[in-house]
Coordinates of C-alpha atoms and ligand atoms in Angstrom, one line a residue:
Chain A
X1 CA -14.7 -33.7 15.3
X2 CA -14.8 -30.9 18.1
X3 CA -13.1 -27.6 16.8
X4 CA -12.7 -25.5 19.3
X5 CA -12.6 -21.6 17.8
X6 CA -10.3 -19.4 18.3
X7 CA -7.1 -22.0 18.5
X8 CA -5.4 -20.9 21.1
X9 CA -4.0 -23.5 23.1
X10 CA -7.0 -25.6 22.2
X11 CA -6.6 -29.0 21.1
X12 CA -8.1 -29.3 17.8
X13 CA -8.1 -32.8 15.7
X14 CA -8.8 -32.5 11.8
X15 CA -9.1 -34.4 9.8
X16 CA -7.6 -34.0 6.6
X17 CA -9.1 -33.0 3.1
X18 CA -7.0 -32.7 0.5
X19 CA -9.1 -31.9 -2.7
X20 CA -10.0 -28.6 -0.7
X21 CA -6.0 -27.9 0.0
X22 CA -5.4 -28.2 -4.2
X23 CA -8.5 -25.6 -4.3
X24 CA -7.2 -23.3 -2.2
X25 CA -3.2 -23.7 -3.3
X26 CA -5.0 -22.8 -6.8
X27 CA -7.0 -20.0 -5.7
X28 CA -3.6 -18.1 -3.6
X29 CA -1.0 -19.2 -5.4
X30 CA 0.9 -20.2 -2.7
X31 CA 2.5 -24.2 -1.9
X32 CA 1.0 -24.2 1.3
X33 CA 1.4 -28.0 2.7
X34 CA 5.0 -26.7 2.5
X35 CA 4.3 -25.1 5.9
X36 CA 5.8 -26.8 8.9
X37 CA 4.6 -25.0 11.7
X38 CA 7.8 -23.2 12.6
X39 CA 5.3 -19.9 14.2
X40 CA 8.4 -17.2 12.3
X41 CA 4.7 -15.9 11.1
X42 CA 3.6 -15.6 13.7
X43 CA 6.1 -14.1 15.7
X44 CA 6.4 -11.1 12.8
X45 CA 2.9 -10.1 12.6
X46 CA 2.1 -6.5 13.1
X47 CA -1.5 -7.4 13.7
X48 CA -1.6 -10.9 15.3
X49 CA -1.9 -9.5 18.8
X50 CA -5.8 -8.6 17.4
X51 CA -6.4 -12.0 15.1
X52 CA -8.8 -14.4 16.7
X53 CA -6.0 -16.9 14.8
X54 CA -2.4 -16.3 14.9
X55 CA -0.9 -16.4 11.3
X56 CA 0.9 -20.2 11.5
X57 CA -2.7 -21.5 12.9
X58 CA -4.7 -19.6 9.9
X59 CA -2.4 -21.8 7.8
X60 CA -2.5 -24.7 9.7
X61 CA -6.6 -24.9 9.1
X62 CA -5.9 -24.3 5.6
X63 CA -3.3 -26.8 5.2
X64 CA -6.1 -29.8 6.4
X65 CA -8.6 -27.9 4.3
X66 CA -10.9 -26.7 7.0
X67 CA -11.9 -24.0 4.8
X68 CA -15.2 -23.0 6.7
X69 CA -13.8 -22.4 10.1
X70 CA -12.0 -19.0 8.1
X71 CA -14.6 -17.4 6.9
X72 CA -15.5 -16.2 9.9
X73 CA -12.6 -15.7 11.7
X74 CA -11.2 -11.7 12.3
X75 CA -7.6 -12.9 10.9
X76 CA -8.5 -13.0 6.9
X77 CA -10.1 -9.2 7.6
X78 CA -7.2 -8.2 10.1
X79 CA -4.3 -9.6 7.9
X80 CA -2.8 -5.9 6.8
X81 CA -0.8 -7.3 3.8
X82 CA 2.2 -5.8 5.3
X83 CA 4.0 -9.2 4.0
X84 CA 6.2 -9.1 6.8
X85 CA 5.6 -13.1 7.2
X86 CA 6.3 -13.6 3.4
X87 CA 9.8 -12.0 4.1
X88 CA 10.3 -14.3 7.1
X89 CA 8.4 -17.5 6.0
X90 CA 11.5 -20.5 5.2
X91 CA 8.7 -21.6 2.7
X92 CA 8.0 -18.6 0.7
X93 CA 4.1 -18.7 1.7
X94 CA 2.4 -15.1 1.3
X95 CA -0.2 -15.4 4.1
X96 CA -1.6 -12.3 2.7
X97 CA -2.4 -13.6 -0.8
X98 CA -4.1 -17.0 1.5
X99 CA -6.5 -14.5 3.2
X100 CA -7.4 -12.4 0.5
X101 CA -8.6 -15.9 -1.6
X102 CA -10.2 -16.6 2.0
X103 CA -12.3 -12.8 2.0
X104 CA -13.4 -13.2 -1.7
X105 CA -15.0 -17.0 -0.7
X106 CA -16.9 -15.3 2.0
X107 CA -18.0 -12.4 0.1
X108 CA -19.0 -14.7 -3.0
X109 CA -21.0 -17.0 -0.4
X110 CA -22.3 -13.8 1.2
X111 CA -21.3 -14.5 4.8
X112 CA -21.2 -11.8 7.4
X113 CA -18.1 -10.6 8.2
X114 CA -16.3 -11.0 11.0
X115 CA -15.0 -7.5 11.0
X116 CA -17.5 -6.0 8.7
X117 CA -16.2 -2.2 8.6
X118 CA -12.9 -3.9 7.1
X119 CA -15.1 -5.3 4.5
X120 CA -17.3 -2.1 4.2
X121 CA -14.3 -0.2 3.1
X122 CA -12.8 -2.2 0.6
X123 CA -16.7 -2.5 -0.7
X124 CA -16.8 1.3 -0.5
X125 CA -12.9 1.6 -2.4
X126 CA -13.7 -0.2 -5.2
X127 CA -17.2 1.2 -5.9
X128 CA -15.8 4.5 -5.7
X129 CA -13.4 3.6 -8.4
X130 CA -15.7 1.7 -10.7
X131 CA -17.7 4.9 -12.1
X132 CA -14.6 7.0 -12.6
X133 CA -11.5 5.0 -12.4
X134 CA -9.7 7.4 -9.8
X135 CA -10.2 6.9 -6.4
X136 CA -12.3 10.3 -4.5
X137 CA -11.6 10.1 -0.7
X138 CA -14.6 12.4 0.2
X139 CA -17.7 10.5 -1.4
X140 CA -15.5 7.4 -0.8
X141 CA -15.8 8.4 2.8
X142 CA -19.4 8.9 3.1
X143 CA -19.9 5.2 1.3
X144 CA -18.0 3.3 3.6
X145 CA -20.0 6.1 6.6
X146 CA -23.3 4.4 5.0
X147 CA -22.1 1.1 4.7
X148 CA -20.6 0.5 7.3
X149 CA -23.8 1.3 9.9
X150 CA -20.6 3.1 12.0
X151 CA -21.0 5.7 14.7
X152 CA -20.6 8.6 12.0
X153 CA -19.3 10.6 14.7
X154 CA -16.3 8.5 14.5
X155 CA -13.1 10.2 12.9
X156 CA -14.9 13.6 12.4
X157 CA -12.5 16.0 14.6
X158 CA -10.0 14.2 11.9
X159 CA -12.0 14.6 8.3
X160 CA -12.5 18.5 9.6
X161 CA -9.2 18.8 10.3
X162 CA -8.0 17.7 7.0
X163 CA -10.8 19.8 4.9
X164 CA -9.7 22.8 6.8
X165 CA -5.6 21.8 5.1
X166 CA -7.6 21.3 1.8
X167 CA -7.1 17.6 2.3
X168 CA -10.6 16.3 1.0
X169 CA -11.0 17.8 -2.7
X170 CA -14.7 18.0 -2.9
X171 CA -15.2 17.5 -6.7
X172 CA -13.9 14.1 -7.8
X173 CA -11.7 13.6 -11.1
X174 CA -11.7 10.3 -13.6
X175 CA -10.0 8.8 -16.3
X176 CA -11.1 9.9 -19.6
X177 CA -12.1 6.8 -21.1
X178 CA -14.1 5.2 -18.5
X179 CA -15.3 2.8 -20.7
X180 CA -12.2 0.8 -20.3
X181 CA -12.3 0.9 -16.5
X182 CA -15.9 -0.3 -16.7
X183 CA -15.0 -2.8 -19.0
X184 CA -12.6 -4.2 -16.7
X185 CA -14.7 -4.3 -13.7
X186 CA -17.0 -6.0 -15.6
X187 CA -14.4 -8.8 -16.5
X188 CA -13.9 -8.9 -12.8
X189 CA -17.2 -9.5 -11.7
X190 CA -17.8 -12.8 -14.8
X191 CA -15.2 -13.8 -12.6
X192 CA -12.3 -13.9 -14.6
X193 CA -9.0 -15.1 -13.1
X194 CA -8.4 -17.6 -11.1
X195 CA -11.7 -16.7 -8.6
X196 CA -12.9 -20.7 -9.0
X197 CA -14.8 -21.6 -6.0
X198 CA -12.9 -22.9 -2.8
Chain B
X1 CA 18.2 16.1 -19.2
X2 CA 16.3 12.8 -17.8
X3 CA 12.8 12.3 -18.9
X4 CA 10.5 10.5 -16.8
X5 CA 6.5 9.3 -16.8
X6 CA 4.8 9.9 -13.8
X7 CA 2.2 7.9 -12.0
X8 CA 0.8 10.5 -9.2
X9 CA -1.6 7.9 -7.7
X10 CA -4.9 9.4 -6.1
X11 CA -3.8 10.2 -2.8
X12 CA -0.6 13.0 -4.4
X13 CA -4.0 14.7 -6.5
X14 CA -5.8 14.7 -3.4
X15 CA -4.7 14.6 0.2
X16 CA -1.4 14.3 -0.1
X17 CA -1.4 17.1 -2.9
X18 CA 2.1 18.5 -0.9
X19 CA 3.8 15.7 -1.8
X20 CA 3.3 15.9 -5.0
X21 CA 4.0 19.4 -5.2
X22 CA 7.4 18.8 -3.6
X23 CA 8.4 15.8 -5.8
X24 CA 7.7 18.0 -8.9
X25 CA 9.7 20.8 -7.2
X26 CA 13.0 18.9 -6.4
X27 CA 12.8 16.8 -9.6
X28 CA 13.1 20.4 -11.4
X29 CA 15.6 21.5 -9.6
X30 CA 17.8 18.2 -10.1
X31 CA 17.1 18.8 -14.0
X32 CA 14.9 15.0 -14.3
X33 CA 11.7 16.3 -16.3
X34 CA 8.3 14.4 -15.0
X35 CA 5.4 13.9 -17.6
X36 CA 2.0 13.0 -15.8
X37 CA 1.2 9.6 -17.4
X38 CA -1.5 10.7 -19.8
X39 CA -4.9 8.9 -18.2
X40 CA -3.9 7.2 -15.5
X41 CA -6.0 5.0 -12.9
X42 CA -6.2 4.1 -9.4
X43 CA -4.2 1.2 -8.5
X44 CA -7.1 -0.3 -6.5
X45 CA -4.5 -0.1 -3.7
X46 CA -5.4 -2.5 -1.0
X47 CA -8.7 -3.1 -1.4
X48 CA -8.3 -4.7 -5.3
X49 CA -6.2 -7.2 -4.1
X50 CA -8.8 -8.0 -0.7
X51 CA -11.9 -8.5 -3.0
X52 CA -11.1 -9.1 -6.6
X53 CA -7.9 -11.1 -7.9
X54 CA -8.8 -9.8 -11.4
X55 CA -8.6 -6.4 -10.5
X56 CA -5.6 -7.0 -8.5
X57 CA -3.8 -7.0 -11.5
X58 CA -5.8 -6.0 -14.2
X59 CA -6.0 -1.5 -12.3
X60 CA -1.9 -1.9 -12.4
X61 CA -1.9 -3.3 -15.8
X62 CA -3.4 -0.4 -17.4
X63 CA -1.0 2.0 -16.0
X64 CA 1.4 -0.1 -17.1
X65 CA 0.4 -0.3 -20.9
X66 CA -0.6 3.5 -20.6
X67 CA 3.4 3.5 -19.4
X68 CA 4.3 1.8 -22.5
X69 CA 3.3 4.0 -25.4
X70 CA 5.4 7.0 -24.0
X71 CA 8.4 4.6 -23.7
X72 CA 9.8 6.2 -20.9
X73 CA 10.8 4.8 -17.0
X74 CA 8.0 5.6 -15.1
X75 CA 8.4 7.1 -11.7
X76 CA 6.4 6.4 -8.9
X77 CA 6.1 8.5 -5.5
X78 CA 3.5 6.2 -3.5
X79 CA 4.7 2.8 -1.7
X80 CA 1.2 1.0 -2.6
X81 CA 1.1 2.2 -6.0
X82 CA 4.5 1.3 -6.4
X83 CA 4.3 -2.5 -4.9
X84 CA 1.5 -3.0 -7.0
X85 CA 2.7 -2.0 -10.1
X86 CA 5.9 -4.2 -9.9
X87 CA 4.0 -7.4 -8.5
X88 CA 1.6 -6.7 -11.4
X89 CA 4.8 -7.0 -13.9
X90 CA 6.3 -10.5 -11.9
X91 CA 2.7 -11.4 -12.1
X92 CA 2.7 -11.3 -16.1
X93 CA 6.5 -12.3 -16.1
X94 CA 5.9 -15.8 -14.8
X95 CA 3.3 -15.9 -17.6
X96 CA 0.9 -18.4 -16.2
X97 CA -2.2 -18.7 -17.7
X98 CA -3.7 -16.2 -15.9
X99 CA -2.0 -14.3 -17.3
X100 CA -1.9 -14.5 -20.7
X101 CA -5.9 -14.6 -20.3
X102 CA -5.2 -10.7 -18.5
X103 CA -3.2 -9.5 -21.3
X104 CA -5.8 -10.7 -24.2
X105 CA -8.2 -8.6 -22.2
X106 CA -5.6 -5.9 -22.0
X107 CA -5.2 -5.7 -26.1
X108 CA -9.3 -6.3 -26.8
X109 CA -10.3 -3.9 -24.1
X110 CA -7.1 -1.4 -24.2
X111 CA -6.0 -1.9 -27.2
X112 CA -2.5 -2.9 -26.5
X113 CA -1.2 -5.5 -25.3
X114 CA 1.5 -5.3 -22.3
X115 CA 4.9 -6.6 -23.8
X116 CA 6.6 -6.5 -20.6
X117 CA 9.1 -3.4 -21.3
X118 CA 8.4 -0.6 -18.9
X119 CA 10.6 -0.3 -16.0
X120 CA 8.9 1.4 -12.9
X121 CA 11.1 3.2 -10.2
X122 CA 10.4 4.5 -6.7
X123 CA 10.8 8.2 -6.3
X124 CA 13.6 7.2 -3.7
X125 CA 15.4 5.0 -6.2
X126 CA 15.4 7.3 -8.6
X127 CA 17.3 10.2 -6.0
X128 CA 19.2 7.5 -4.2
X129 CA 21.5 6.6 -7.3
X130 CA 25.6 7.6 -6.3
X131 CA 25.1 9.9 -9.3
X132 CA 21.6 12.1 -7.8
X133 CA 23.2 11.9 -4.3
X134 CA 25.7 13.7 -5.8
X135 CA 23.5 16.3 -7.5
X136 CA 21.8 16.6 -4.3
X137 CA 25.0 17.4 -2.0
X138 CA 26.1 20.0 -5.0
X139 CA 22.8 21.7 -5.1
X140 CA 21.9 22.2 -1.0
X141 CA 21.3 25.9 0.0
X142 CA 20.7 25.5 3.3
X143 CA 22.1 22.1 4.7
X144 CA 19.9 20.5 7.7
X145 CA 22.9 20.1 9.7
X146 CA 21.5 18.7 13.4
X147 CA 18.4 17.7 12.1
X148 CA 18.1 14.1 13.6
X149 CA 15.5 12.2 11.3
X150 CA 13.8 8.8 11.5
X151 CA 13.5 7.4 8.2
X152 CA 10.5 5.1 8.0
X153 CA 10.3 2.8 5.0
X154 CA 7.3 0.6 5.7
X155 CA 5.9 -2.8 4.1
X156 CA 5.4 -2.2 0.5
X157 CA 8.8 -0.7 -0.7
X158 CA 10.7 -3.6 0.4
X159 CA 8.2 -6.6 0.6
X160 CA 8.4 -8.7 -1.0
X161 CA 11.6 -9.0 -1.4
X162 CA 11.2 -8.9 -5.3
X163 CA 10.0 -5.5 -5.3
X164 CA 12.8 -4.2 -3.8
X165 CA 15.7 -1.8 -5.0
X166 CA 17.6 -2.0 -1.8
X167 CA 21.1 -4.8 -1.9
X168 CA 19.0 -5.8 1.8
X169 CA 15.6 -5.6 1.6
X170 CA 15.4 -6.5 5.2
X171 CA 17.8 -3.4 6.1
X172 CA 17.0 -0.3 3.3
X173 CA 19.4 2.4 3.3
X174 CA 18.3 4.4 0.6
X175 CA 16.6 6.8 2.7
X176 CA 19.5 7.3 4.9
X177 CA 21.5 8.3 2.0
X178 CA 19.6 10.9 0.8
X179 CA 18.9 12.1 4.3
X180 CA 22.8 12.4 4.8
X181 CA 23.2 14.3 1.5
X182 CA 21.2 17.3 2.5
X183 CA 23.5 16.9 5.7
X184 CA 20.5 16.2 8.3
X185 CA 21.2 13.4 10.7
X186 CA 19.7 10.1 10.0
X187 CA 19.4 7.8 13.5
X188 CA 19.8 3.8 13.9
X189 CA 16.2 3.0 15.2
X190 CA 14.5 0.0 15.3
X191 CA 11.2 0.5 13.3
X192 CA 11.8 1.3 10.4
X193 CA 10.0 -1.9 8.1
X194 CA 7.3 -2.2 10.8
X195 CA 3.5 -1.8 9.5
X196 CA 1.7 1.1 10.2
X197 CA -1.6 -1.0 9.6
X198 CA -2.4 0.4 6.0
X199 CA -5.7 -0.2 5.3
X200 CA -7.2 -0.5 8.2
X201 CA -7.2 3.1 9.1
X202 CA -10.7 3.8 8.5
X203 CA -12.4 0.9 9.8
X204 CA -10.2 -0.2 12.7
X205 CA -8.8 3.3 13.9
X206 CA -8.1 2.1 17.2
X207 CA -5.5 -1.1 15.7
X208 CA -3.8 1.6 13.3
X209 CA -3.5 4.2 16.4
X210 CA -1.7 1.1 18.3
X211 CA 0.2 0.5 15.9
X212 CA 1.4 4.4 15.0
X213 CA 1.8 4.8 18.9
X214 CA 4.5 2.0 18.6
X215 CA 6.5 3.6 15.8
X216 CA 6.3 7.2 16.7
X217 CA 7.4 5.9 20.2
X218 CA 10.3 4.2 18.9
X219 CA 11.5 7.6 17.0
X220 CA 10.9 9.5 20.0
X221 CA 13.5 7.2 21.8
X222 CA 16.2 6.7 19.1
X223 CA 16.1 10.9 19.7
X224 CA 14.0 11.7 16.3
X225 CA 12.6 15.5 15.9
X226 CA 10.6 13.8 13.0
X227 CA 9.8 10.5 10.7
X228 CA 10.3 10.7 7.3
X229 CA 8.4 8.7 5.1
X230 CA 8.3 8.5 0.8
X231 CA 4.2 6.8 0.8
X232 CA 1.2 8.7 1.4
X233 CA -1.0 6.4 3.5
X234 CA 2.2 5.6 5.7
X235 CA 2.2 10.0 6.2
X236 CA -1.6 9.8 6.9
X237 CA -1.6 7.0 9.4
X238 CA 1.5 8.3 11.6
X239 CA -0.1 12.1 11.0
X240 CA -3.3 11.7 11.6
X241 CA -3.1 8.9 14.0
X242 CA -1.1 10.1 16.9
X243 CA -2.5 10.2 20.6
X244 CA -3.1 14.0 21.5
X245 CA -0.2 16.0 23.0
X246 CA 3.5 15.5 22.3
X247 CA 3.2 14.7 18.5
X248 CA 5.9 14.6 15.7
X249 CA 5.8 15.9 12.6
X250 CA 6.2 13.4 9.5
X251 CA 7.8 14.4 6.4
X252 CA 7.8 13.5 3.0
X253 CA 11.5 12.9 2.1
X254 CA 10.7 15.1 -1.2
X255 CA 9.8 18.0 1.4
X256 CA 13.4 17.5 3.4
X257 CA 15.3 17.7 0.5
X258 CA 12.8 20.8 -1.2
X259 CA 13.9 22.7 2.6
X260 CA 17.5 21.8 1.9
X261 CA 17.5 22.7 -1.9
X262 CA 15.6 26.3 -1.0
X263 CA 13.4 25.8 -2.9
X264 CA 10.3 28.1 -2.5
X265 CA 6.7 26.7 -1.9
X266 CA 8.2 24.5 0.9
X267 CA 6.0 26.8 3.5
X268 CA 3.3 25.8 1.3
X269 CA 3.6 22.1 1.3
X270 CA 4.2 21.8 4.9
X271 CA 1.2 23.8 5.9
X272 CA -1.0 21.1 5.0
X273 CA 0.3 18.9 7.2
X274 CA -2.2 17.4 10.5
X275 CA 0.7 17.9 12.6
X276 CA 2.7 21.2 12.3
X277 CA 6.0 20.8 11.4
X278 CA 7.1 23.9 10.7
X279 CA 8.5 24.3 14.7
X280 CA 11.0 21.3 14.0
X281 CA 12.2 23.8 10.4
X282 CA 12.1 26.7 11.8
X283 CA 16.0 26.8 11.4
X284 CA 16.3 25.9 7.6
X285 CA 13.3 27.3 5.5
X286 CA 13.7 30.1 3.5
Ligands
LIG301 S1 6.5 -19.0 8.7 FE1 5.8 -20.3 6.9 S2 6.5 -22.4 7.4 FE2 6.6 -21.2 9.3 S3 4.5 -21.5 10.3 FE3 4.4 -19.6 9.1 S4 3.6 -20.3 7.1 FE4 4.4 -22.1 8.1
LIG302 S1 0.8 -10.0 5.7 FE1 -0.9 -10.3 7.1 S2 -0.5 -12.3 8.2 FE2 1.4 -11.6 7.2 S3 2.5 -10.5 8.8 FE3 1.3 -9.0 7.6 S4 -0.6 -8.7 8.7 FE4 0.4 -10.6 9.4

């Protein structure tokens, strides 16, 4: 069947597949064939006027379990988790906590990003964190510089201007038993909770 | 005299070092003690949540057992950290088996187990209770009378609605109060929830710049001299992120209230801002 990407006024027909719906319902949390397509999502969303997919369409490929037309889509890397659409949603469905189980498929399946600085940085974030449990902006910022293959011109007028009001620290600080924040990161990446396989 | 933990976050020992340094300041004045939560870790902020539903909870829990042992309320100055703390406790409330798996983790790897008995507060809660508003009006030096301020609450103090101290999440007031106490002006405007775009600051600048663009504008309309925020990467976004030229100044609400209170170091705090707002104080700082 013909899906036609983004989904914009184009006239799509899936077919269903449940057993990936239960999946993905698992995976987020959230009762998504409640959704009726009322758009309130949509209409809300600080950053839809950039998604390849408006919110209520995201959902609406999710809700026939077309799974693999997501992964590559800007809206999963876009979505802000500003929750705005969980405030308005009649159904209670966190859109945010949908994308998020929709990033960590494509990052376990290793499939270029859509928007691969938004991935970059939250690669960059949590590597930062894992050797000394507090976050340092500075080396945190020259990670995501060599991950993300950016123009590393980009943003520099702004990092100056915030060294110059002491805003970068240059030496970083951790916890003091590390060995705990290790420990957990390791937990994370046997892939405990809930990250079963969409 | 109140005793309270204290969860800094990364950004108040860092970049936003100001706010930090303010919070402490008006919390001493107001006679509530703060003790720095004793080894305390990043949140994972956004990016736990994006990549890892493990660590989504599991950063947050830590603080939270760490919280525990000194049996105090913990007090919270960041939006992100805050959110993430208190979805973290609904996430071990409901007690799925998720769960319960986290928190045998918690007491092998911790060695405690979370029982479920801290109770985290937002810096704002904490000096928006009738009693502190009080305190606050009986302890101004230098009232910010004409001072008109737009108070900018974004996503994560409010949303979701669980997380929320407000009685309408969906219209906070809290702010407003404690902007009216120190006798500035709070205005009606119409952005006050809307996203600033987070995250994406680094790696989409030009969606976080649209974004800013749209909220600073809407201050500058409602007649604001400056936002006012109570979260870090809500401050950095709208003062970092501003189109060259007319720019406002955004606050922390802990620095408006230090101006008002007179207490000294406020020069200090506001000269690390990106945008100087020392022009818009000129009036009220000691
Ligand atoms: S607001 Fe909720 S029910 Fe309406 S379209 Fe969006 S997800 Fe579906
Ligand atoms: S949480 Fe994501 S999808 Fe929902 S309104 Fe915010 S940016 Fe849009």
């Amino acid at each position: 069947m013909a899906v036609d990407l983004p989904g914009a006024g184009a006239q799509a027909y899936l077919s269903p597949r449940p057993e990936r719906v239960a999946a993905i319902e698992r995976a987020s949390g959230q009762r998504i064939s409640l959704c009726y397509q009322c758009q309130k999502c949509s209409g809300g969303c600080p950053l839809g006027f950039a998604m390849d997919l408006l919110p209520h369409q995201f959902i609406r490929y999710v809700q026939m379990g077309h799974l693999e037309e997501l992964w590559h889509t800007r809206t999963i890397w876009l979505c802000a988790a500003c929750r705005t659409c969980v405030a308005r949603c009649p159904n209670g469905i966190d859109l945010a906590a949908v994308a998020d189980a929709l990033k960590q498929e494509a990052v376990r399946r290793r499939l270029p990003a859509k928007e691969s600085a938004v991935q970059a940085f939250h690669q960059a974030f949590l590597a930062s964190l894992q050797n000394r449990g507090r976050l340092h902006e500075l080396s945190m910022l020259i990670r995501y510089k060599l991950k993300s293959r950016g123009p590393l011109t980009q943003d520099l007028d702004l990092g100056l201007a915030m060294f110059r009001r002491g805003k970068l620290k240059l030496l970083p600080e951790g916890v003091r038993r590390q060995k705990e924040i290790r420990a957990l990161f390791a937990r994370a990446q046997q892939g405990g909770n809930g990250s079963g396989a969409l | 005299m109140a005793r309270y933990s204290y969860y800094p976050g990364c950004s108040l020992h860092a970049s936003a070092a100001e706010y930090d340094a303010a919070t402490r300041a008006v919390f001493g004045r107001l006679d509530l003690q703060l003790q720095e939560l004793a080894d305390w870790n990043c949140c994972g902020a956004s990016s736990g949540h994006a990549l890892s539903p493990y660590l989504a909870h599991a950063l947050p829990l830590r603080n939270l057992v760490l919280a525990e042992a000194q049996d105090q309320e913990l007090v919270v100055p960041c939006a992100a950290c805050y959110n993430l703390l208190r979805v973290t406790q609904a996430f071990m409330a409901a007690n799925h088996e998720e769960a319960r798996e986290l928190n045998r983790d918690a007491e092998e790897i911790l060695g405690r187990p979370y029982r479920g008995q801290v109770v985290v507060r937002h810096v704002l809660e904490v000096l928006s209770t009738p009693a502190m508003l009080g305190a606050i009006r009986a302890s101004v030096r230098r009232p910010l009378h004409g001072l008109a301020l737009a108070a900018y609450y974004g996503c994560l103090l409010n949303r979701p609605a669980s997380v929320s101290f407000e009685e309408n999440p969906e219209q906070p007031q809290r702010m407003e109060k404690v902007l009216a106490a120190v006798g500035a002006k709070p205005l009606p405007w119409p952005a006050r929830t809307d996203c600033c775009g987070a995250s994406l600051a680094l790696s989409r600048p030009d969606l976080v710049g649209h974004l800013v663009h749209e909220i600073v504008s809407a201050a500058r309309r409602a007649g604001a001299a400056a936002l006012v925020t109570v979260c870090p990467l809500c401050q950095a976004n709208l003062d970092g992120r501003q189109p060259k030229g007319r720019e406002m100044p955004v606050f922390y609400l802990s620095e408006v209230v230090g101006v008002a209170l007179g207490l000294k170091g406020a020069a200090g705090w506001l000269a690390r801002h990106l945008v100087d707002p020392r022009p818009a104080l000129r009036a009220y700082l000691a």
